[in-house]
PDB file of C-alpha atoms in Angstrom:
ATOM      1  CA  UNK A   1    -134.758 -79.217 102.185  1.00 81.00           C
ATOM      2  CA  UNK A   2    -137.662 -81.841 101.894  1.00 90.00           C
ATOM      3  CA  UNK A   3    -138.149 -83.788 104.944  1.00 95.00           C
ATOM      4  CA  UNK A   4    -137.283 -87.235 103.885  1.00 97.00           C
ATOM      5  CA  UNK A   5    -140.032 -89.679 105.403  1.00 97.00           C
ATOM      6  CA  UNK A   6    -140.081 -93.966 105.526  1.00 97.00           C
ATOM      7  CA  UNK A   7    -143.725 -94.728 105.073  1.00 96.00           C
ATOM      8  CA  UNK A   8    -144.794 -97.986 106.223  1.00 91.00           C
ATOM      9  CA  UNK A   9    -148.098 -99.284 106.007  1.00 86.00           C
ATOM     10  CA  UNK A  10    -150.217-102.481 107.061  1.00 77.00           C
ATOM     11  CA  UNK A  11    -152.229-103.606 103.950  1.00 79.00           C
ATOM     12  CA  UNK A  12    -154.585-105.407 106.279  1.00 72.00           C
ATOM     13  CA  UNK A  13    -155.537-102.502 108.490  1.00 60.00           C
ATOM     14  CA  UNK A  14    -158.660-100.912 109.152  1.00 55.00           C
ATOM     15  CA  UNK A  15    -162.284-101.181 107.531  1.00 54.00           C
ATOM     16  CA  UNK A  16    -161.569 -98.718 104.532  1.00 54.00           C
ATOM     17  CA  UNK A  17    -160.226 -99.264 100.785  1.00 66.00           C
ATOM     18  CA  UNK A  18    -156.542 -99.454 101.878  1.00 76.00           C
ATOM     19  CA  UNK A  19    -155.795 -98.015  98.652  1.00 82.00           C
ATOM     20  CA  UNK A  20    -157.314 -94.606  98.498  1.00 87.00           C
ATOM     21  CA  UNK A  21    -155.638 -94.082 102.008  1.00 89.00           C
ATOM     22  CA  UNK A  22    -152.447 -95.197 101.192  1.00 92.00           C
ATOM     23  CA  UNK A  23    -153.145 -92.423  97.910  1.00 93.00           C
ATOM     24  CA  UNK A  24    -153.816 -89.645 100.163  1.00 95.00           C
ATOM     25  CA  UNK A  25    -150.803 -89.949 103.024  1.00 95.00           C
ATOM     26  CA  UNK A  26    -148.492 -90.055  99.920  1.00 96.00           C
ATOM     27  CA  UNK A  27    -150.460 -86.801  98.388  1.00 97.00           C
ATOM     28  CA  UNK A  28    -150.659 -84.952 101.536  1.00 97.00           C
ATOM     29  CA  UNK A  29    -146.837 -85.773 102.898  1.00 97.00           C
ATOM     30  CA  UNK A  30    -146.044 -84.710  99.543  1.00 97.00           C
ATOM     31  CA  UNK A  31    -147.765 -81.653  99.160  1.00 97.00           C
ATOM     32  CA  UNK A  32    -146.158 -80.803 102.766  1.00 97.00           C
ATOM     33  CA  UNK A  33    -142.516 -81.197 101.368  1.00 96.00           C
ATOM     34  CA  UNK A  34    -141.961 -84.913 102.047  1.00 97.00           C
ATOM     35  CA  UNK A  35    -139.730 -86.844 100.134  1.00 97.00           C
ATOM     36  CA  UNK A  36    -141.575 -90.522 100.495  1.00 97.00           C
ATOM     37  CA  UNK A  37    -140.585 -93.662 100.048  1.00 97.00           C
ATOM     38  CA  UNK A  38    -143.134 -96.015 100.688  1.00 94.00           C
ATOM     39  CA  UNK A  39    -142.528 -99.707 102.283  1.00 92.00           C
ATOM     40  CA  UNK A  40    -145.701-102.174 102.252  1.00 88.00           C
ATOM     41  CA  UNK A  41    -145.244-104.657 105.320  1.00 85.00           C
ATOM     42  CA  UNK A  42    -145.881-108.242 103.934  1.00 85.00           C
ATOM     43  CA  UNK A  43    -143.334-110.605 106.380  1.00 83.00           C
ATOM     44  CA  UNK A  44    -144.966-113.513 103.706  1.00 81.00           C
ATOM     45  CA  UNK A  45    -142.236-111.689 101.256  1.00 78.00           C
ATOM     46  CA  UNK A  46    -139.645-111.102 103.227  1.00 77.00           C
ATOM     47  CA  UNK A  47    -140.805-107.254 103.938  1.00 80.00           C
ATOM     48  CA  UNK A  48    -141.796-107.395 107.423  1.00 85.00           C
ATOM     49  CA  UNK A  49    -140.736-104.436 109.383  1.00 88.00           C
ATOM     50  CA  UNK A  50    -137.785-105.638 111.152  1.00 91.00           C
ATOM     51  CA  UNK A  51    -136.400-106.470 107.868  1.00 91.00           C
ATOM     52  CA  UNK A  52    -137.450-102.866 106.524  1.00 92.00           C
ATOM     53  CA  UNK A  53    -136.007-101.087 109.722  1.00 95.00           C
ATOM     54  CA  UNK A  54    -132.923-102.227 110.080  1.00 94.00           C
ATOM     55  CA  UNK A  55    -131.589-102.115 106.762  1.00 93.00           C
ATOM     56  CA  UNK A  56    -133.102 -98.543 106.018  1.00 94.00           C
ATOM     57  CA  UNK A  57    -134.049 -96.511 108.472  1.00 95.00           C
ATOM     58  CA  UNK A  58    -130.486 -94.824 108.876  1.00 95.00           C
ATOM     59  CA  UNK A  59    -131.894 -93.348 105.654  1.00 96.00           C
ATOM     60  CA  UNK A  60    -134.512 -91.202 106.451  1.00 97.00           C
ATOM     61  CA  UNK A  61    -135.449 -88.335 109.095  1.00 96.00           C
ATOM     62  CA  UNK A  62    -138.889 -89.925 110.231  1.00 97.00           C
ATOM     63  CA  UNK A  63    -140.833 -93.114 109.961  1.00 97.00           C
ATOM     64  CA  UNK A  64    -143.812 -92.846 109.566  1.00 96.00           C
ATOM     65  CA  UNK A  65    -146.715 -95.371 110.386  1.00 93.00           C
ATOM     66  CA  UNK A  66    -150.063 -96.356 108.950  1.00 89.00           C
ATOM     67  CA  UNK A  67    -151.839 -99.223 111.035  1.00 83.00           C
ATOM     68  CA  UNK A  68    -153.633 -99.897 113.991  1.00 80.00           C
ATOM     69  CA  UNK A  69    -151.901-100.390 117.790  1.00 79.00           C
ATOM     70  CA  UNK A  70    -150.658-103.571 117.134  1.00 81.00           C
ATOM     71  CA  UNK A  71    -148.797-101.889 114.133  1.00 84.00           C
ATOM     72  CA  UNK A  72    -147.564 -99.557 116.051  1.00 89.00           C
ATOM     73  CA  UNK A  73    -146.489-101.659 118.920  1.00 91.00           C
ATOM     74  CA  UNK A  74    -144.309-103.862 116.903  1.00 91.00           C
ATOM     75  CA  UNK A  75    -142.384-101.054 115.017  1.00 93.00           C
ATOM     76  CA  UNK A  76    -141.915 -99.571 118.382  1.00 95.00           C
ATOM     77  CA  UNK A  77    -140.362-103.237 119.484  1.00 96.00           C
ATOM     78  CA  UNK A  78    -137.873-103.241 117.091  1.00 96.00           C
ATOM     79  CA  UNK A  79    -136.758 -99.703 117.233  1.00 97.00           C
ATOM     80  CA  UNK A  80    -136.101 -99.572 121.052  1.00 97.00           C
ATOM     81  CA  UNK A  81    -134.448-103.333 120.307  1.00 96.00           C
ATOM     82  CA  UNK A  82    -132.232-102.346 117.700  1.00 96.00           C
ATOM     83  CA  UNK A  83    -131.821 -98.441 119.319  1.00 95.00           C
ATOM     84  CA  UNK A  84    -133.754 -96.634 116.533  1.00 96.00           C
ATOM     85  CA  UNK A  85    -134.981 -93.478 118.205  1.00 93.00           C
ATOM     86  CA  UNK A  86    -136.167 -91.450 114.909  1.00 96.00           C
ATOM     87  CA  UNK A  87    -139.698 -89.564 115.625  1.00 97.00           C
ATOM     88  CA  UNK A  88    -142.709 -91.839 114.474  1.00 96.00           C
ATOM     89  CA  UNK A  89    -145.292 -90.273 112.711  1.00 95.00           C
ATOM     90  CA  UNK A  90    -148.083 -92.310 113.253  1.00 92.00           C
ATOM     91  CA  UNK A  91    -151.887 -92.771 111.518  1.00 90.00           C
ATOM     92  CA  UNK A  92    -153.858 -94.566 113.156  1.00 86.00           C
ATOM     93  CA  UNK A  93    -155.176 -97.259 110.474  1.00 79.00           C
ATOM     94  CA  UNK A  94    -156.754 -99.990 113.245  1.00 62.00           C
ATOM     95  CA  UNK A  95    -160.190-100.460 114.911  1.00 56.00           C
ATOM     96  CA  UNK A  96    -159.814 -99.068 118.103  1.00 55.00           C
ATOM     97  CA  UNK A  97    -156.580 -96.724 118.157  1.00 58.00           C
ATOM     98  CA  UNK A  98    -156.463 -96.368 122.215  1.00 59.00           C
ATOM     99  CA  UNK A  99    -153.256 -94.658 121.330  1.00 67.00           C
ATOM    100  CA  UNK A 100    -153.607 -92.091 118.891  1.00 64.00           C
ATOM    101  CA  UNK A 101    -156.531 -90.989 121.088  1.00 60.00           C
ATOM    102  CA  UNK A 102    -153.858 -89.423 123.275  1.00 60.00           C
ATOM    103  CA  UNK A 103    -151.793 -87.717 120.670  1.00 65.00           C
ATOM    104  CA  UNK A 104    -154.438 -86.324 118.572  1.00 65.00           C
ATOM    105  CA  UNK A 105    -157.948 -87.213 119.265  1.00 58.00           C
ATOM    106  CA  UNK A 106    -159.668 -85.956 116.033  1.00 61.00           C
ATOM    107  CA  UNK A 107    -157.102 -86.407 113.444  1.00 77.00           C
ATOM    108  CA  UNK A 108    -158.059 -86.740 110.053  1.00 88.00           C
ATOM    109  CA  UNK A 109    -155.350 -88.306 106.836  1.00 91.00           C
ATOM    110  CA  UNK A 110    -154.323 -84.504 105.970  1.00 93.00           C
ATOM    111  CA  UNK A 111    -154.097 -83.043 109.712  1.00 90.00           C
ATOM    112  CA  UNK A 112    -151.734 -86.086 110.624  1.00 92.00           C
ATOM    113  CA  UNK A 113    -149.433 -85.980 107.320  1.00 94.00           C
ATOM    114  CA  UNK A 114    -149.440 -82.216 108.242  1.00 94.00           C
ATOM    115  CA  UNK A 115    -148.267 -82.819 112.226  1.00 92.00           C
ATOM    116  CA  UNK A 116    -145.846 -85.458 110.648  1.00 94.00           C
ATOM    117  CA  UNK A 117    -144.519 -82.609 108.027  1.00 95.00           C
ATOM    118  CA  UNK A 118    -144.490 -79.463 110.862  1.00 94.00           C
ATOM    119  CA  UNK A 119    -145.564 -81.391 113.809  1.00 92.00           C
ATOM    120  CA  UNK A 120    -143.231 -81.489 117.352  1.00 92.00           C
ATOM    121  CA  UNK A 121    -141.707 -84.112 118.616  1.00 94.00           C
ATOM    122  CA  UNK A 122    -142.897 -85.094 122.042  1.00 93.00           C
ATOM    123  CA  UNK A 123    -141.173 -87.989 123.661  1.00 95.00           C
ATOM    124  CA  UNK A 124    -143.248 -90.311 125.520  1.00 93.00           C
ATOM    125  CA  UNK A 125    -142.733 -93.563 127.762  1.00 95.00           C
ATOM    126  CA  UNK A 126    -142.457 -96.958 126.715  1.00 96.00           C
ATOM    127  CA  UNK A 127    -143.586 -99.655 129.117  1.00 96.00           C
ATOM    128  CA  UNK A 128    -141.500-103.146 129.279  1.00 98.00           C
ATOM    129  CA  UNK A 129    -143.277-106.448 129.946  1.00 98.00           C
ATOM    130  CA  UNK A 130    -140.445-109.081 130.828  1.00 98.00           C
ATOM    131  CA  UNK A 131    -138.529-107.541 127.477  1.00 97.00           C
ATOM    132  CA  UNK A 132    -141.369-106.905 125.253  1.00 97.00           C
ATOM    133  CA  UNK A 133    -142.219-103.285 124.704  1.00 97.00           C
ATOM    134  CA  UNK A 134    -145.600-101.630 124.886  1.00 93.00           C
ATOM    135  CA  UNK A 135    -147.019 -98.148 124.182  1.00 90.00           C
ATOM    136  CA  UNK A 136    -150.146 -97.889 126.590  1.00 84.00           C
ATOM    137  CA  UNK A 137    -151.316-100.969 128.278  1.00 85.00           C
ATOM    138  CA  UNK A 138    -150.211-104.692 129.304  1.00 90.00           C
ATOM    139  CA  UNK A 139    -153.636-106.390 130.860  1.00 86.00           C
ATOM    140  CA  UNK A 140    -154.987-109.767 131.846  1.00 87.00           C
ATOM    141  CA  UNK A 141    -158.225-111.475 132.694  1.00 81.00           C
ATOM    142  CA  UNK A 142    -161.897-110.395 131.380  1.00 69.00           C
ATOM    143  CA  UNK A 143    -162.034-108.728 127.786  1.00 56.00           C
ATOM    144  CA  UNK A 144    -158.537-108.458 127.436  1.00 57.00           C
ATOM    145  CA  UNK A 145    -158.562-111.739 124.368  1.00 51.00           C
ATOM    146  CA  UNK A 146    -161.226-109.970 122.963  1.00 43.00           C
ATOM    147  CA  UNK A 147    -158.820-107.393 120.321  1.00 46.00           C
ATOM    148  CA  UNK A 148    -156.904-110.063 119.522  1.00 40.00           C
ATOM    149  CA  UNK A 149    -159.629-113.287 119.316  1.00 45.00           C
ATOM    150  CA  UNK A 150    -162.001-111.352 117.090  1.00 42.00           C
ATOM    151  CA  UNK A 151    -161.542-111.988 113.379  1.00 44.00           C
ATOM    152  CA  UNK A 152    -160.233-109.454 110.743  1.00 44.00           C
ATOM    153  CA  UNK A 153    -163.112-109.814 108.925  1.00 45.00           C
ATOM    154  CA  UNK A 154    -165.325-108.942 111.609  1.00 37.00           C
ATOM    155  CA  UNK A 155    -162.870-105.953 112.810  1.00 36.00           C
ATOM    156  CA  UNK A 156    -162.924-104.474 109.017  1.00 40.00           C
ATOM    157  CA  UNK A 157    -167.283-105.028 108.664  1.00 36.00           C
ATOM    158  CA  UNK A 158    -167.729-104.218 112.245  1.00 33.00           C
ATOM    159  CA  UNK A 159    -165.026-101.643 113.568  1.00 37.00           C
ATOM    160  CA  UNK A 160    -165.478-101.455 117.248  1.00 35.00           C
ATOM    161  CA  UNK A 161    -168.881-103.342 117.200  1.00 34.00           C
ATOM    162  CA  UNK A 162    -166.607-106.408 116.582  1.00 35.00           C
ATOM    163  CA  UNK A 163    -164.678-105.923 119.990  1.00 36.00           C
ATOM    164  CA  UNK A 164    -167.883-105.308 122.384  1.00 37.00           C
ATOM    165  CA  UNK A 165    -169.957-108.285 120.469  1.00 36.00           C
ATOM    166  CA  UNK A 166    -167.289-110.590 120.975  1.00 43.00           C
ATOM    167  CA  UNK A 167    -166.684-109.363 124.872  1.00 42.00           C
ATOM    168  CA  UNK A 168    -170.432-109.528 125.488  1.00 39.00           C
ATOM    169  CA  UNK A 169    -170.162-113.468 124.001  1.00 43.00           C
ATOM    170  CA  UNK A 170    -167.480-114.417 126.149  1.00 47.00           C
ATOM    171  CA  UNK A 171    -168.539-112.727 129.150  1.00 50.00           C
ATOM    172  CA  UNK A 172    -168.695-115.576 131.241  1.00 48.00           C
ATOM    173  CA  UNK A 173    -166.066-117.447 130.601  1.00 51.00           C
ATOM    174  CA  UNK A 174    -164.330-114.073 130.875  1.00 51.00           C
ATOM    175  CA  UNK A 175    -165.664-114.310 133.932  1.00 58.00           C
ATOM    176  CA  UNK A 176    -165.233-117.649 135.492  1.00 60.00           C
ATOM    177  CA  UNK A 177    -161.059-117.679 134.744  1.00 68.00           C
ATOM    178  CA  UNK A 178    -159.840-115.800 137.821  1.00 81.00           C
ATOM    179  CA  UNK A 179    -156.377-114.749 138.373  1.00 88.00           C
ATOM    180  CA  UNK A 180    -154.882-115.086 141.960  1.00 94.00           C
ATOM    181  CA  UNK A 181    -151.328-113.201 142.122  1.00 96.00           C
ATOM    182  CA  UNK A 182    -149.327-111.495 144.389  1.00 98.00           C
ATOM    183  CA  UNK A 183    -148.162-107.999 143.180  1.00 98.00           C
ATOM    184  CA  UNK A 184    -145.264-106.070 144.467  1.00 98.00           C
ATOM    185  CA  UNK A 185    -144.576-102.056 144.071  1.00 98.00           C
ATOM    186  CA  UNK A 186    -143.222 -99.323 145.785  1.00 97.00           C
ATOM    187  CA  UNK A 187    -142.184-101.352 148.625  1.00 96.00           C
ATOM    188  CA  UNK A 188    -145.786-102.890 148.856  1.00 96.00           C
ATOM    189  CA  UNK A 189    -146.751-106.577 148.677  1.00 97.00           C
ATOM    190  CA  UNK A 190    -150.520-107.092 148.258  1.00 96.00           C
ATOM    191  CA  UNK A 191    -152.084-110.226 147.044  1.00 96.00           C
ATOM    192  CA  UNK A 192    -155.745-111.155 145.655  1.00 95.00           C
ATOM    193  CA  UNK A 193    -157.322-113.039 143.138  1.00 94.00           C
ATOM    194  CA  UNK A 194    -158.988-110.634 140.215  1.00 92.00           C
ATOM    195  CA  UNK A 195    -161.029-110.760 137.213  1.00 84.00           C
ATOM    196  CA  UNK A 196    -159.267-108.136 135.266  1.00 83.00           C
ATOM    197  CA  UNK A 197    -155.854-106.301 135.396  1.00 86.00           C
ATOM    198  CA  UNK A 198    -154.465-103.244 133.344  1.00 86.00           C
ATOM    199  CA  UNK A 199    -150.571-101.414 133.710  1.00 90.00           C
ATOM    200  CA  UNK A 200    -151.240 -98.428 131.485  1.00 86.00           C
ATOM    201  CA  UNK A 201    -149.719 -95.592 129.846  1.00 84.00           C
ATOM    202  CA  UNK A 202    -153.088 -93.651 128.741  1.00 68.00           C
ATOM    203  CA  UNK A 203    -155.909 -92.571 130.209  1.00 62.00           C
ATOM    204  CA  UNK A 204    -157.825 -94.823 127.296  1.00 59.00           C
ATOM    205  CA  UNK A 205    -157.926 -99.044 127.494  1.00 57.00           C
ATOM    206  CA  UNK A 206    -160.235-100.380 124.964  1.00 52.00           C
ATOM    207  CA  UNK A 207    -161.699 -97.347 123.140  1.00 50.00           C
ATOM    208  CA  UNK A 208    -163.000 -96.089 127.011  1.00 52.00           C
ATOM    209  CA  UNK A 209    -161.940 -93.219 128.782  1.00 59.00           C
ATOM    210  CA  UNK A 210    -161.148 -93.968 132.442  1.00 61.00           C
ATOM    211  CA  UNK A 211    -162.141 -90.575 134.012  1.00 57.00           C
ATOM    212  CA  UNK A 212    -159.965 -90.993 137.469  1.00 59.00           C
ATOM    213  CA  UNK A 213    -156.836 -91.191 135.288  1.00 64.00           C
ATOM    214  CA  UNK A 214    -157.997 -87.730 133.245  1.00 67.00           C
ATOM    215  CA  UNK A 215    -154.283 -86.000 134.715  1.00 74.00           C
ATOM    216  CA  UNK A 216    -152.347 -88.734 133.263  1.00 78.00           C
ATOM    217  CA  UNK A 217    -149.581 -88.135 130.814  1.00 82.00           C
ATOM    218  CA  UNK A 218    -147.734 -89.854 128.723  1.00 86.00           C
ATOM    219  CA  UNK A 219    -144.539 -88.524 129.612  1.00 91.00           C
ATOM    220  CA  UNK A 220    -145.279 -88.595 133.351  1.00 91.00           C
ATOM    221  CA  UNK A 221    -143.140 -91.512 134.269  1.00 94.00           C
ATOM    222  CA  UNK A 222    -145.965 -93.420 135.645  1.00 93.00           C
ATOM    223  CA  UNK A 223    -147.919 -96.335 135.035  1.00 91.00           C
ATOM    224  CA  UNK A 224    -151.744 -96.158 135.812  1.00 88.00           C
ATOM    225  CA  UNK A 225    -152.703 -99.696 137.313  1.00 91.00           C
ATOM    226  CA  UNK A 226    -156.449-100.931 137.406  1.00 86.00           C
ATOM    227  CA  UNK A 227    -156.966-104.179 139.402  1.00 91.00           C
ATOM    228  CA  UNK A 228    -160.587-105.449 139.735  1.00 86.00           C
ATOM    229  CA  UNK A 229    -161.231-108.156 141.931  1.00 90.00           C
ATOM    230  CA  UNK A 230    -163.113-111.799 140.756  1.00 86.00           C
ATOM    231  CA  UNK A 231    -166.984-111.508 141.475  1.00 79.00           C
ATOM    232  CA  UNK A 232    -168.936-114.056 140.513  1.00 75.00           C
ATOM    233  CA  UNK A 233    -172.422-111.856 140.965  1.00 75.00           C
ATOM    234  CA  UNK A 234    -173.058-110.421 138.050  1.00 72.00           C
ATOM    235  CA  UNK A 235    -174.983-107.642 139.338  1.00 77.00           C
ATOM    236  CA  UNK A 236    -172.380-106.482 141.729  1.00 80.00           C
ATOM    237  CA  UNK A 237    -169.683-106.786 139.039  1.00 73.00           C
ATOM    238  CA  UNK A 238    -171.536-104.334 136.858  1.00 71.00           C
ATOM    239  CA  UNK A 239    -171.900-101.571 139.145  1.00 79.00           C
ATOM    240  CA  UNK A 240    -167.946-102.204 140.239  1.00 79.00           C
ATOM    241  CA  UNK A 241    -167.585-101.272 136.311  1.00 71.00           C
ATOM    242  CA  UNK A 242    -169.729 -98.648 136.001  1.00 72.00           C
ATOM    243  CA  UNK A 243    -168.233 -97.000 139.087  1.00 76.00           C
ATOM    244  CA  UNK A 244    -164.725 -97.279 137.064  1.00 73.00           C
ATOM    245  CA  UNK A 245    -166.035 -95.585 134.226  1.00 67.00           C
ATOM    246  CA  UNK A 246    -167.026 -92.937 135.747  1.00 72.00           C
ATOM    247  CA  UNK A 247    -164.726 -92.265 138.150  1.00 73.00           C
ATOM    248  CA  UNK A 248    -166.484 -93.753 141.048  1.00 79.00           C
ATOM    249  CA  UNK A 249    -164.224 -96.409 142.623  1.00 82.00           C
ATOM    250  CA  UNK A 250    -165.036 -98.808 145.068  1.00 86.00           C
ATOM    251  CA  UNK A 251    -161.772 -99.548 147.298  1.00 88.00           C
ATOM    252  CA  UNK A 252    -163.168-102.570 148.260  1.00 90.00           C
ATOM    253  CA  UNK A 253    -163.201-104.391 145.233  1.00 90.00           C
ATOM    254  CA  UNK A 254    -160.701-102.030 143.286  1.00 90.00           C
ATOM    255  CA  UNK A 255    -156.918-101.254 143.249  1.00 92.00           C
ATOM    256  CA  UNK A 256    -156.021 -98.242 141.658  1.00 88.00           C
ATOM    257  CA  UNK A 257    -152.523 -96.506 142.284  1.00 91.00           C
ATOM    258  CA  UNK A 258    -149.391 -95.308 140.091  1.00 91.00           C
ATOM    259  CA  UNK A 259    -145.952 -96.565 140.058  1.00 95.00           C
ATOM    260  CA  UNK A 260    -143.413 -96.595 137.813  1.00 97.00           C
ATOM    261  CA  UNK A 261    -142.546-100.715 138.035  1.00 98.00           C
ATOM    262  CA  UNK A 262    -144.754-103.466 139.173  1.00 98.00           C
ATOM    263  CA  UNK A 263    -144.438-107.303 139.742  1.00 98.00           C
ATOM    264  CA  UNK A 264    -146.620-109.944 139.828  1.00 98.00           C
ATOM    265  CA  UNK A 265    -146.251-113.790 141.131  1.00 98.00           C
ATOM    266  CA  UNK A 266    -149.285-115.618 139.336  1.00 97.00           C
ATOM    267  CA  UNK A 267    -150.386-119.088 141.206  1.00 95.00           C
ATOM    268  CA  UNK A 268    -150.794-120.012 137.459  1.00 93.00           C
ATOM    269  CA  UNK A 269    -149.638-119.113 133.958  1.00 94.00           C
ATOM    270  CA  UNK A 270    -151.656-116.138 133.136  1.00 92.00           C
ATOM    271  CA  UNK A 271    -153.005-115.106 129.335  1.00 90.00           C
ATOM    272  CA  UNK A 272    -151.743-111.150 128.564  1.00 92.00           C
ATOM    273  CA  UNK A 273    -152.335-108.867 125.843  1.00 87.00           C
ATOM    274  CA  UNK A 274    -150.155-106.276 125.278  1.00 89.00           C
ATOM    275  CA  UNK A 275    -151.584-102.760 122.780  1.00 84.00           C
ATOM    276  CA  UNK A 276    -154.463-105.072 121.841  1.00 77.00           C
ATOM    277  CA  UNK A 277    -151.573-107.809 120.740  1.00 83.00           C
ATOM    278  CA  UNK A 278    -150.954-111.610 122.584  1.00 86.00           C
ATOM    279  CA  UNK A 279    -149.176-111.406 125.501  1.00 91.00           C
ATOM    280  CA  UNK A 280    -148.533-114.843 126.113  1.00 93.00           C
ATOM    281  CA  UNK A 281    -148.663-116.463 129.083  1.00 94.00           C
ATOM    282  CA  UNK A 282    -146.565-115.701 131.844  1.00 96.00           C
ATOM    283  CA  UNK A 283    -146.597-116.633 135.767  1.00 97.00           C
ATOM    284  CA  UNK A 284    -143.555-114.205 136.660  1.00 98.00           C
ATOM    285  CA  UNK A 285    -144.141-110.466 135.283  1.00 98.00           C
ATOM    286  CA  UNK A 286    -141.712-107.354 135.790  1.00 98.00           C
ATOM    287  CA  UNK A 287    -143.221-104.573 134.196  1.00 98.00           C
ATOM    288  CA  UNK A 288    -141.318-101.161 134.419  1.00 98.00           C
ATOM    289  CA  UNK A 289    -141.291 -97.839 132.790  1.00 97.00           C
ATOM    290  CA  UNK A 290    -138.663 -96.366 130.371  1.00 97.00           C
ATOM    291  CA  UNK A 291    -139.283 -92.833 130.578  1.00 96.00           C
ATOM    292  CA  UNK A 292    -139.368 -90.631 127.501  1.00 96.00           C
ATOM    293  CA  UNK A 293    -137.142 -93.455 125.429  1.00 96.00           C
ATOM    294  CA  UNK A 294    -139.371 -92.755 122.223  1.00 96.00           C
ATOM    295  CA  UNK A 295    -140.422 -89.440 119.955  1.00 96.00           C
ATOM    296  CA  UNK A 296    -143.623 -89.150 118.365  1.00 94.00           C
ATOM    297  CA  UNK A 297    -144.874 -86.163 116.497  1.00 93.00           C
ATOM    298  CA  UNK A 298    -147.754 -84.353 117.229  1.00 90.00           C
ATOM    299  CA  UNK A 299    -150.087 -81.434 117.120  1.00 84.00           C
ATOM    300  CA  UNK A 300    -149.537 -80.272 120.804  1.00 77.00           C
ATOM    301  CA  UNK A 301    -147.169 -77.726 121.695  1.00 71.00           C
TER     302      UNK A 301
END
């Protein structure tokens, strides 16, 4: 019996013809005994994917996904909202794809339709930011505007070039808007006042590998939490970053720990993002884990 798949796609994803991709998941689901049905998100015409979930999913055996994080992040919203827990079959469409780095690293459009077709399900957790769902990271402070402040056009011309231009020219305001918060886990109130924050479920925030997080999983029922303190030196800020990316970290300027909930008490209304999307702002933050609540399909046994 053919496998009978909900495609939905972003039209305005990614820097390639959208056409010829869109063309070639259909081909390859096909060839792989997929019965498609293919649903275009426009919200401007009434098709946006809450619409398009909740009236059809009941119909079909997978949805699958084309679109970057942000895609990804809001299908994921209104499935756990509206207790849709059908496997996702997702291709990564976007400019960065932090996720899809952790479920299959060098996909290409016909290994992905094929994991999708013959795959296995592997459920993963979801992380929940005062209500709002998120697949691998919730951050505030430096760089974390950047995925969401830099212009489609630029994303499509530029692909990842677009995000590290536009973090380099905004580096020091990035710089100058300090957070100072309390946070709360595991029993354990700490306060401080920090440039940058990150609650994540991968061992990849903004297209980097963070190497001290390498045994991470995303069914581990653990957050990994990054928490750099504000510098105003430059210099000194630099090498606390370089010793993050490689593994190096420097206890005296750096929090990193796992937990499975956090909270934070901001002495101001602080900007998040949340997979790459806007946050909002928010001054009281509960962030907690829902362990294994979703199914994705994927390569690894």
């Amino acid at each position: 019996m053919k496998k009978k798949v909900m495609f939905l796609f972003n039209p305005e994803a990614g820097n390639n013809a959208i056409e010829k991709i869109v063309f070639d998941i259909i081909k390859n689901l096909t060839i792989f005994d997929c019965e498609v049905t293919v649903f275009p998100i426009m919200p401007d015409k009434g098709l946006g994917s809450e619409e398009i979930l909740i009236t059809h999913a009941s119909e079909f055996k997978t949805i699958v996904v084309y679109g970057g994080d942000g895609t990804l992040n809001r299908v994921v919203n209104i499935m756990m909202h509206q207790d849709i827990h059908l496997p996702i079959g997702y291709i990564p469409g976007g400019t960065t794809n932090d996720f899809s780095k952790a479920i299959d690293e060098n996909g290409t459009i016909e290994s992905y339709c094929r994991t999708i077709a013959f795959g296995n399900p592997f459920s993963y957790d979801v992380g929940c930011f005062n209500g709002t769902y998120f697949n691998y990271v919730a951050a505030f402070g430096a760089f974390t505007a950047t995925s969401y402040e830099t212009s489609r056009e630029s994303k499509k011309i530029l692909g990842y070039g677009a995000y590290v231009l536009n973090a380099l020219g905004n580096l020091p305001a990035s710089l100058s808007n300090h957070t100072k918060m309390k946070f709360i886990h595991d029993g354990v109130e700490e306060e401080g006042t920090f440039v940058f924050g990150a609650i994540s479920n991968s061992p990849s925030v903004g297209g980097f590998k963070l190497p001290f997080y390498e045994d991470s999983t995303l069914d581990d029922g653990k957050f990994e939490v990054l928490l750099v303190a504000a510098l105003d030196n430059l210099e000194v800020l630099h090498n606390v970053l370089s010793g993050v990316a490689t593994g190096n970290i420097n206890p005296k300027y750096v929090h990193a720990f796992k937990t499975d909930k956090i909270e934070f008490i901001c002495e101001e209304d602080t900007a998040w993002t949340l997979d790459g999307e806007d946050g909002g702002k928010h001054r009281l933050v509960t962030v907690e884990i829902h362990p294994k609540s979703m199914t994705i399909m994927t390569s690894k046994s």
